[in-house]
Amino acid sequence: MIDQRETVLHALQNVAGPDGRALGVDSDTLEITVTADRIAVSIAIDPKDAAIWEPVRRDVEARISQLGGATHRAIVTLTAQSQRQPMRAKPAVATFPNLAKIKHIVAVASGKGGVGKSTTACNLALTLRARGLAVGILDADIYGPSMPKLLNLKGRPNLVSGRTLTPLEAYGCKVMSIGFVVETETALVWRGPMVASAVTQMLRDIAWGALDVLVVDMPPGTGDAQLTLAQYVPLAGAVIVSTPQDLALIDARRGVEMFRSVGVPILGVIENMSYFICDDCGKRHHIFSHGGARTEAEKLNVPFLGEIPLDPAIRERADSGLPIVVTEPDGPQAESYRTIADRILEGLNIG
Ligand code: ADP
């Protein structure tokens, strides 16, 4: 997908504005989002100039619609300058030597806490591992690091040299958690920049080695800390976890918008605690309504990755450090995670 973005940038290199001058792909005028199945470009203009920009819009559309073949849909829109979030000064994406051999860094995020983001991140990472990939998990959820519990991991990473630490290991994945190195109570009062710098240190100072995918369990929410991380970490894409309720979906939408505003592709939205299967009658019950995340994903033009049931077994296994995808790999819960993990791999162009 990163390559696809490069291709788009290349194709749009000499697009001319209404005055005949090149727009420049790095300018604030063009915003490009490449997801698993679509290439979206928004052109920020003064709404009163919409008519004179229409030929430019068509030119951009023609250029990108030829790129992705049948697999990518091209969407080009004119956006009022004021409607778009102001572009922030973009810090250079981190290029730390320890990240050099990681092929894809994927953020698992949620607009708010308690939707099952960490449980989902953990089970998805282990599912990718079970698919034969080399996987790392970075628990950046500084306000409530859960990987030590979810993976039953204790101890501290060893210092290998200088300030470089080796990650711990669980179920074949390399794991680093802010919970291994700071007291949770300390981190709770950290403000945005401190959170971002702590996570940056974990990226910079951990000897991750060669990985196919590094799953980052992001802090919940869409504040400054999350935005800085989204800008600074070289993310291949973001996955948003939501529950089906309206309120959670509003937050999920904010999450999508945040990643979009900094040009990180959205790999898709997951509906967690989607439905409940009754032990007694075997029927599905839609406790929090159902299908909201799918509808929201359609509205936002991002892929819907799948549903995970509200299942006491998922919680019990998570609480005891025995993730369900490892301890019951043939169960229906593991199957839900596999479907989603495979869609994420498609989004990353890993077959
Ligand atoms: P977050 O990271 O969004 O704060 P957690 O992953 O910590 O959320 O999950 C919150 C609680 O919900 C935990 O007790 C977890 O075990 C439980 N949970 C998460 N997903 C499910 C699920 N699909 N079914 C049942 N319980 C779940």
Tab-separated table of C-alpha atoms and ligand atoms in Angstrom:
chain	number	residue	atom	x	y	z
A	1	MET	CA	0.000	0.000	0.000
A	2	ILE	CA	2.933	2.288	0.689
A	3	ASP	CA	4.035	1.605	-2.868
A	4	GLN	CA	0.570	2.447	-4.088
A	5	ARG	CA	0.796	5.827	-2.360
A	6	GLU	CA	4.124	6.457	-4.060
A	7	THR	CA	2.516	5.636	-7.384
A	8	VAL	CA	-0.281	8.103	-6.704
A	9	LEU	CA	2.183	10.819	-5.752
A	10	HIS	CA	4.082	10.148	-8.937
A	11	ALA	CA	0.961	10.265	-11.100
A	12	LEU	CA	-0.104	13.582	-9.598
A	13	GLN	CA	3.303	15.195	-9.792
A	14	ASN	CA	2.556	17.661	-12.582
A	15	VAL	CA	-1.134	18.301	-12.022
A	16	ALA	CA	-1.757	21.937	-12.822
A	17	GLY	CA	-4.163	24.204	-10.920
A	18	PRO	CA	-6.567	26.582	-12.667
A	19	ASP	CA	-3.712	29.083	-13.125
A	20	GLY	CA	-1.655	26.501	-15.020
A	21	ARG	CA	0.939	26.198	-12.291
A	22	ALA	CA	1.780	22.820	-10.761
A	23	LEU	CA	-0.136	22.150	-7.538
A	24	GLY	CA	2.678	20.251	-5.896
A	25	VAL	CA	1.919	16.953	-4.208
A	26	ASP	CA	3.453	18.141	-0.945
A	27	SER	CA	1.269	21.208	-0.728
A	28	ASP	CA	-1.693	21.562	1.620
A	29	THR	CA	-4.022	21.633	-1.393
A	30	LEU	CA	-3.976	17.910	-2.083
A	31	GLU	CA	-4.765	15.345	0.565
A	32	ILE	CA	-4.225	11.759	-0.510
A	33	THR	CA	-5.542	8.681	1.289
A	34	VAL	CA	-4.834	5.190	-0.004
A	35	THR	CA	-6.775	2.344	1.608
A	36	ALA	CA	-7.136	-1.316	0.774
A	37	ASP	CA	-9.648	-0.710	-1.961
A	38	ARG	CA	-9.672	2.945	-2.826
A	39	ILE	CA	-7.568	5.936	-3.578
A	40	ALA	CA	-9.113	9.155	-2.301
A	41	VAL	CA	-7.825	12.613	-3.098
A	42	SER	CA	-9.375	15.742	-1.686
A	43	ILE	CA	-8.520	19.121	-3.167
A	44	ALA	CA	-8.901	21.986	-0.693
A	45	ILE	CA	-10.280	25.091	-2.409
A	46	ASP	CA	-12.273	28.215	-1.746
A	47	PRO	CA	-15.891	27.060	-2.391
A	48	LYS	CA	-16.619	30.080	-4.630
A	49	ASP	CA	-13.963	28.793	-7.046
A	50	ALA	CA	-15.537	25.334	-7.381
A	51	ALA	CA	-16.398	25.747	-11.057
A	52	ILE	CA	-12.882	26.644	-12.159
A	53	TRP	CA	-11.458	23.764	-10.143
A	54	GLU	CA	-13.778	21.156	-11.652
A	55	PRO	CA	-11.484	20.473	-14.675
A	56	VAL	CA	-8.591	19.981	-12.230
A	57	ARG	CA	-10.689	17.520	-10.230
A	58	ARG	CA	-11.464	15.595	-13.428
A	59	ASP	CA	-7.797	15.588	-14.406
A	60	VAL	CA	-6.797	14.142	-11.027
A	61	GLU	CA	-9.574	11.567	-11.240
A	62	ALA	CA	-8.503	10.486	-14.718
A	63	ARG	CA	-4.904	10.091	-13.607
A	64	ILE	CA	-5.611	7.980	-10.540
A	65	SER	CA	-8.458	5.921	-11.942
A	66	GLN	CA	-5.947	4.314	-14.290
A	67	LEU	CA	-3.624	3.334	-11.476
A	68	GLY	CA	-5.156	0.732	-9.254
A	69	GLY	CA	-6.879	-1.370	-11.903
A	70	ALA	CA	-10.166	-2.897	-10.810
A	71	THR	CA	-9.031	-3.272	-7.204
A	72	HIS	CA	-8.934	0.416	-6.342
A	73	ARG	CA	-11.761	2.881	-6.722
A	74	ALA	CA	-10.755	6.482	-7.349
A	75	ILE	CA	-12.614	9.169	-5.416
A	76	VAL	CA	-11.712	12.801	-5.972
A	77	THR	CA	-13.522	15.559	-4.100
A	78	LEU	CA	-13.293	19.317	-3.823
A	79	THR	CA	-13.261	20.332	-0.145
A	80	ALA	CA	-13.764	23.773	1.342
A	81	GLN	CA	-10.434	24.878	2.778
A	82	SER	CA	-12.014	25.711	6.125
A	83	GLN	CA	-13.698	22.305	6.478
A	84	ARG	CA	-10.487	20.449	6.592
A	85	GLN	CA	-8.493	20.281	9.766
A	86	PRO	CA	-5.629	22.700	9.482
A	87	MET	CA	-2.556	20.796	8.387
A	88	ARG	CA	-0.143	20.695	11.242
A	89	ALA	CA	3.536	21.065	10.744
A	90	LYS	CA	4.414	17.475	9.993
A	91	PRO	CA	7.319	16.120	12.015
A	92	ALA	CA	9.669	13.909	10.088
A	93	VAL	CA	8.496	10.310	10.232
A	94	ALA	CA	10.844	8.473	12.532
A	95	THR	CA	13.527	6.477	10.790
A	96	PHE	CA	15.189	4.669	13.652
A	97	PRO	CA	17.655	1.861	12.875
A	98	ASN	CA	15.690	-0.491	15.133
A	99	LEU	CA	12.661	-0.089	12.867
A	100	ALA	CA	14.582	-0.729	9.680
A	101	LYS	CA	13.681	-4.402	9.430
A	102	ILE	CA	9.988	-4.023	10.251
A	103	LYS	CA	7.929	-4.324	7.088
A	104	HIS	CA	4.579	-2.985	8.308
A	105	ILE	CA	3.661	-1.048	11.443
A	106	VAL	CA	-0.075	-1.216	12.092
A	107	ALA	CA	-1.896	0.873	14.707
A	108	VAL	CA	-4.894	-0.598	16.502
A	109	ALA	CA	-6.854	2.346	17.804
A	110	SER	CA	-10.200	3.304	19.259
A	111	GLY	CA	-11.944	6.608	19.759
A	112	LYS	CA	-12.487	5.778	23.428
A	113	GLY	CA	-11.453	3.304	26.110
A	114	GLY	CA	-13.186	0.080	27.068
A	115	VAL	CA	-14.262	-1.064	23.615
A	116	GLY	CA	-11.895	-4.040	23.635
A	117	LYS	CA	-9.062	-2.458	21.652
A	118	SER	CA	-6.248	-4.180	23.549
A	119	THR	CA	-7.951	-7.578	23.583
A	120	THR	CA	-8.523	-7.254	19.851
A	121	ALA	CA	-4.960	-6.077	19.164
A	122	CYS	CA	-3.570	-9.006	21.153
A	123	ASN	CA	-5.714	-11.668	19.476
A	124	LEU	CA	-5.090	-10.217	16.017
A	125	ALA	CA	-1.334	-10.119	16.539
A	126	LEU	CA	-1.355	-13.761	17.649
A	127	THR	CA	-3.521	-14.694	14.679
A	128	LEU	CA	-0.987	-13.090	12.336
A	129	ARG	CA	1.715	-15.077	14.142
A	130	ALA	CA	-0.301	-18.258	13.606
A	131	ARG	CA	-0.359	-17.361	9.906
A	132	GLY	CA	3.419	-17.761	9.988
A	133	LEU	CA	4.413	-14.114	10.132
A	134	ALA	CA	7.089	-12.617	12.367
A	135	VAL	CA	5.078	-10.369	14.671
A	136	GLY	CA	5.787	-7.806	17.369
A	137	ILE	CA	3.367	-6.119	19.734
A	138	LEU	CA	4.034	-2.645	21.072
A	139	ASP	CA	1.702	-1.793	23.921
A	140	ALA	CA	1.574	1.982	23.704
A	141	ASP	CA	-1.613	2.231	25.745
A	142	ILE	CA	0.086	4.259	28.376
A	143	TYR	CA	-3.110	4.966	30.303
A	144	GLY	CA	-3.785	1.271	30.822
A	145	PRO	CA	-1.089	-1.034	29.474
A	146	SER	CA	-2.742	-4.441	29.204
A	147	MET	CA	-0.287	-6.660	27.351
A	148	PRO	CA	1.487	-7.844	30.533
A	149	LYS	CA	-1.866	-9.227	31.721
A	150	LEU	CA	-3.234	-10.374	28.361
A	151	LEU	CA	-0.047	-12.308	27.628
A	152	ASN	CA	0.808	-13.206	31.221
A	153	LEU	CA	4.180	-11.501	30.898
A	154	LYS	CA	6.214	-10.235	33.786
A	155	GLY	CA	9.735	-8.964	34.057
A	156	ARG	CA	11.777	-6.280	32.479
A	157	PRO	CA	13.375	-6.151	29.067
A	158	ASN	CA	17.120	-6.795	29.163
A	159	LEU	CA	19.581	-4.116	28.240
A	160	VAL	CA	21.658	-5.346	25.304
A	161	SER	CA	23.884	-2.413	24.616
A	162	GLY	CA	23.841	1.303	25.277
A	163	ARG	CA	20.194	2.064	25.792
A	164	THR	CA	18.874	-0.730	23.573
A	165	LEU	CA	16.532	-3.246	25.171
A	166	THR	CA	15.432	-6.670	23.996
A	167	PRO	CA	11.661	-7.141	23.881
A	168	LEU	CA	10.066	-9.913	25.929
A	169	GLU	CA	8.449	-12.808	24.132
A	170	ALA	CA	5.032	-14.458	24.400
A	171	TYR	CA	3.445	-17.088	22.180
A	172	GLY	CA	6.107	-16.481	19.542
A	173	CYS	CA	5.595	-12.684	19.400
A	174	LYS	CA	8.057	-10.037	20.529
A	175	VAL	CA	6.390	-7.794	23.071
A	176	MET	CA	7.172	-4.419	24.558
A	177	SER	CA	4.838	-2.688	26.943
A	178	ILE	CA	5.093	0.610	28.671
A	179	GLY	CA	3.858	-1.463	31.626
A	180	PHE	CA	7.250	-3.245	31.788
A	181	VAL	CA	9.100	-0.020	32.478
A	182	VAL	CA	6.875	2.496	34.282
A	183	GLU	CA	4.302	2.381	37.029
A	184	THR	CA	0.852	2.823	35.548
A	185	GLU	CA	0.000	5.443	38.159
A	186	THR	CA	2.940	7.554	36.976
A	187	ALA	CA	1.925	7.384	33.355
A	188	LEU	CA	-1.673	8.338	34.066
A	189	VAL	CA	-0.740	11.941	34.675
A	190	TRP	CA	1.478	12.244	31.625
A	191	ARG	CA	0.418	14.773	29.096
A	192	GLY	CA	0.370	14.350	25.338
A	193	PRO	CA	4.004	15.169	24.536
A	194	MET	CA	5.297	12.901	27.314
A	195	VAL	CA	3.198	10.008	26.071
A	196	ALA	CA	4.434	10.523	22.537
A	197	SER	CA	8.039	10.728	23.634
A	198	ALA	CA	7.743	7.573	25.787
A	199	VAL	CA	6.325	5.651	22.848
A	200	THR	CA	8.951	7.043	20.549
A	201	GLN	CA	11.618	5.805	22.942
A	202	MET	CA	10.072	2.348	22.899
A	203	LEU	CA	10.242	2.332	19.132
A	204	ARG	CA	13.740	3.717	19.003
A	205	ASP	CA	15.332	1.717	21.797
A	206	ILE	CA	13.879	-1.755	21.329
A	207	ALA	CA	15.811	-4.340	19.332
A	208	TRP	CA	12.794	-5.511	17.347
A	209	GLY	CA	14.859	-7.273	14.712
A	210	ALA	CA	13.168	-8.412	11.519
A	211	LEU	CA	9.359	-8.376	11.705
A	212	ASP	CA	6.636	-8.710	9.109
A	213	VAL	CA	4.162	-6.770	11.232
A	214	LEU	CA	4.450	-4.678	14.376
A	215	VAL	CA	1.034	-4.196	15.970
A	216	VAL	CA	0.825	-0.994	18.013
A	217	ASP	CA	-1.885	-0.953	20.682
A	218	MET	CA	-2.501	2.798	20.702
A	219	PRO	CA	-3.657	4.848	23.675
A	220	PRO	CA	-7.453	5.260	23.376
A	221	GLY	CA	-8.837	8.530	22.109
A	222	THR	CA	-7.932	11.156	19.570
A	223	GLY	CA	-6.082	13.751	21.599
A	224	ASP	CA	-2.695	15.290	21.033
A	225	ALA	CA	-0.747	12.220	22.164
A	226	GLN	CA	-2.505	9.999	19.636
A	227	LEU	CA	-2.200	12.558	16.873
A	228	THR	CA	1.512	12.985	17.471
A	229	LEU	CA	2.012	9.229	17.390
A	230	ALA	CA	-0.011	8.892	14.215
A	231	GLN	CA	2.189	11.540	12.610
A	232	TYR	CA	5.490	10.404	13.951
A	233	VAL	CA	5.398	6.619	13.749
A	234	PRO	CA	5.850	5.318	10.193
A	235	LEU	CA	2.466	3.587	10.119
A	236	ALA	CA	1.439	1.396	7.201
A	237	GLY	CA	-2.158	1.711	8.321
A	238	ALA	CA	-4.638	1.958	11.157
A	239	VAL	CA	-7.393	-0.346	12.348
A	240	ILE	CA	-10.219	1.195	14.382
A	241	VAL	CA	-12.040	-0.901	16.983
A	242	SER	CA	-15.551	0.108	17.969
A	243	THR	CA	-18.559	-1.349	19.735
A	244	PRO	CA	-21.879	-1.018	17.917
A	245	GLN	CA	-23.397	1.754	20.063
A	246	ASP	CA	-23.884	5.182	18.558
A	247	LEU	CA	-21.641	6.902	21.072
A	248	ALA	CA	-18.737	4.567	20.418
A	249	LEU	CA	-19.250	5.036	16.697
A	250	ILE	CA	-18.996	8.806	16.964
A	251	ASP	CA	-15.626	8.300	18.630
A	252	ALA	CA	-14.606	5.755	16.017
A	253	ARG	CA	-15.377	8.355	13.335
A	254	ARG	CA	-13.062	10.790	15.124
A	255	GLY	CA	-10.372	8.109	15.039
A	256	VAL	CA	-10.767	7.646	11.288
A	257	GLU	CA	-10.637	11.394	10.759
A	258	MET	CA	-7.541	11.757	12.903
A	259	PHE	CA	-5.552	9.193	10.931
A	260	ARG	CA	-6.814	10.622	7.670
A	261	SER	CA	-5.748	14.110	8.656
A	262	VAL	CA	-2.159	12.905	8.842
A	263	GLY	CA	-2.311	10.724	5.743
A	264	VAL	CA	-2.302	7.302	7.462
A	265	PRO	CA	-4.354	4.791	5.454
A	266	ILE	CA	-7.340	3.310	7.285
A	267	LEU	CA	-7.201	-0.466	6.947
A	268	GLY	CA	-10.724	-0.669	8.311
A	269	VAL	CA	-13.159	-0.740	11.202
A	270	ILE	CA	-13.900	-3.728	13.481
A	271	GLU	CA	-17.145	-4.166	15.388
A	272	ASN	CA	-16.238	-5.710	18.751
A	273	MET	CA	-18.853	-7.082	21.161
A	274	SER	CA	-21.020	-7.195	18.088
A	275	TYR	CA	-23.502	-9.842	19.220
A	276	PHE	CA	-23.934	-12.384	21.991
A	277	ILE	CA	-24.550	-16.081	21.461
A	278	CYS	CA	-26.675	-17.457	24.267
A	279	ASP	CA	-25.242	-20.577	25.922
A	280	ASP	CA	-28.730	-21.898	26.578
A	281	CYS	CA	-30.623	-21.265	23.373
A	282	GLY	CA	-27.697	-20.904	20.955
A	283	LYS	CA	-29.315	-17.820	19.364
A	284	ARG	CA	-27.603	-14.537	18.558
A	285	HIS	CA	-28.685	-11.599	20.719
A	286	HIS	CA	-27.887	-8.065	19.679
A	287	ILE	CA	-27.335	-6.489	23.046
A	288	PHE	CA	-25.984	-3.144	21.843
A	289	SER	CA	-27.848	-3.126	18.553
A	290	HIS	CA	-25.755	-4.483	15.752
A	291	GLY	CA	-24.191	-3.545	12.458
A	292	GLY	CA	-23.515	0.078	13.407
A	293	ALA	CA	-19.805	-0.182	12.643
A	294	ARG	CA	-20.457	-1.656	9.207
A	295	THR	CA	-22.839	1.196	8.334
A	296	GLU	CA	-20.396	3.730	9.737
A	297	ALA	CA	-17.533	2.227	7.730
A	298	GLU	CA	-19.620	2.544	4.561
A	299	LYS	CA	-20.411	6.164	5.353
A	300	LEU	CA	-16.745	6.891	5.961
A	301	ASN	CA	-15.680	5.025	2.840
A	302	VAL	CA	-13.371	2.699	4.730
A	303	PRO	CA	-13.352	-1.118	4.669
A	304	PHE	CA	-15.403	-2.992	7.259
A	305	LEU	CA	-13.128	-5.724	8.595
A	306	GLY	CA	-15.579	-7.877	10.529
A	307	GLU	CA	-17.393	-8.614	13.762
A	308	ILE	CA	-16.245	-10.185	17.009
A	309	PRO	CA	-18.919	-11.544	19.351
A	310	LEU	CA	-19.385	-10.456	22.939
A	311	ASP	CA	-18.242	-13.701	24.466
A	312	PRO	CA	-17.451	-14.397	28.123
A	313	ALA	CA	-14.785	-16.886	26.983
A	314	ILE	CA	-12.869	-14.083	25.225
A	315	ARG	CA	-12.845	-12.049	28.444
A	316	GLU	CA	-11.974	-14.982	30.722
A	317	ARG	CA	-9.052	-16.063	28.543
A	318	ALA	CA	-7.880	-12.480	28.214
A	319	ASP	CA	-7.994	-11.980	31.980
A	320	SER	CA	-5.941	-15.089	32.621
A	321	GLY	CA	-3.248	-14.427	30.039
A	322	LEU	CA	-4.367	-17.282	27.803
A	323	PRO	CA	-5.588	-15.536	24.643
A	324	ILE	CA	-8.461	-17.363	23.024
A	325	VAL	CA	-6.904	-17.588	19.568
A	326	VAL	CA	-4.001	-19.561	21.056
A	327	THR	CA	-5.892	-21.688	23.552
A	328	GLU	CA	-8.931	-22.447	21.362
A	329	PRO	CA	-7.655	-22.031	17.819
A	330	ASP	CA	-10.472	-24.125	16.352
A	331	GLY	CA	-13.284	-22.243	18.077
A	332	PRO	CA	-15.654	-19.774	16.417
A	333	GLN	CA	-14.030	-16.832	18.234
A	334	ALA	CA	-10.621	-17.579	16.698
A	335	GLU	CA	-12.364	-17.847	13.341
A	336	SER	CA	-13.748	-14.284	13.724
A	337	TYR	CA	-10.252	-12.991	14.424
A	338	ARG	CA	-8.837	-14.935	11.453
A	339	THR	CA	-11.343	-13.396	9.042
A	340	ILE	CA	-10.355	-9.931	10.223
A	341	ALA	CA	-6.620	-10.646	10.245
A	342	ASP	CA	-6.811	-11.894	6.660
A	343	ARG	CA	-8.554	-8.687	5.574
A	344	ILE	CA	-5.839	-6.666	7.268
A	345	LEU	CA	-3.212	-8.657	5.378
A	346	GLU	CA	-5.059	-7.949	2.146
A	347	GLY	CA	-5.059	-4.271	3.035
A	348	LEU	CA	-1.315	-4.441	3.551
A	349	ASN	CA	-0.897	-6.325	0.295
A	350	ILE	CA	0.517	-9.354	2.102
A	351	GLY	CA	-1.024	-12.372	0.394
B	1	ADP	P1	-9.692	-1.263	25.695
B	1	ADP	O1	-8.303	-1.629	25.299
B	1	ADP	O2	-10.519	-0.728	24.564
B	1	ADP	O3	-9.780	-0.382	26.913
B	1	ADP	P2	-9.910	-3.998	26.654
B	1	ADP	O4	-9.327	-4.795	25.552
B	1	ADP	O5	-9.089	-3.766	27.879
B	1	ADP	O6	-10.463	-2.619	26.102
B	1	ADP	O7	-11.301	-4.682	27.027
B	1	ADP	C1	-12.164	-4.157	28.035
B	1	ADP	C2	-12.867	-5.355	28.702
B	1	ADP	O8	-13.724	-5.985	27.750
B	1	ADP	C3	-11.901	-6.432	29.181
B	1	ADP	O9	-12.385	-6.968	30.380
B	1	ADP	C4	-11.946	-7.491	28.074
B	1	ADP	O10	-11.672	-8.794	28.560
B	1	ADP	C5	-13.382	-7.370	27.622
B	1	ADP	N1	-13.585	-7.738	26.204
B	1	ADP	C6	-12.957	-7.238	25.113
B	1	ADP	N2	-13.442	-7.777	23.995
B	1	ADP	C7	-14.402	-8.669	24.369
B	1	ADP	C8	-15.285	-9.564	23.666
B	1	ADP	N3	-15.282	-9.616	22.346
B	1	ADP	N4	-16.134	-10.326	24.427
B	1	ADP	C9	-16.146	-10.230	25.773
B	1	ADP	N5	-15.356	-9.419	26.491
B	1	ADP	C10	-14.494	-8.635	25.792
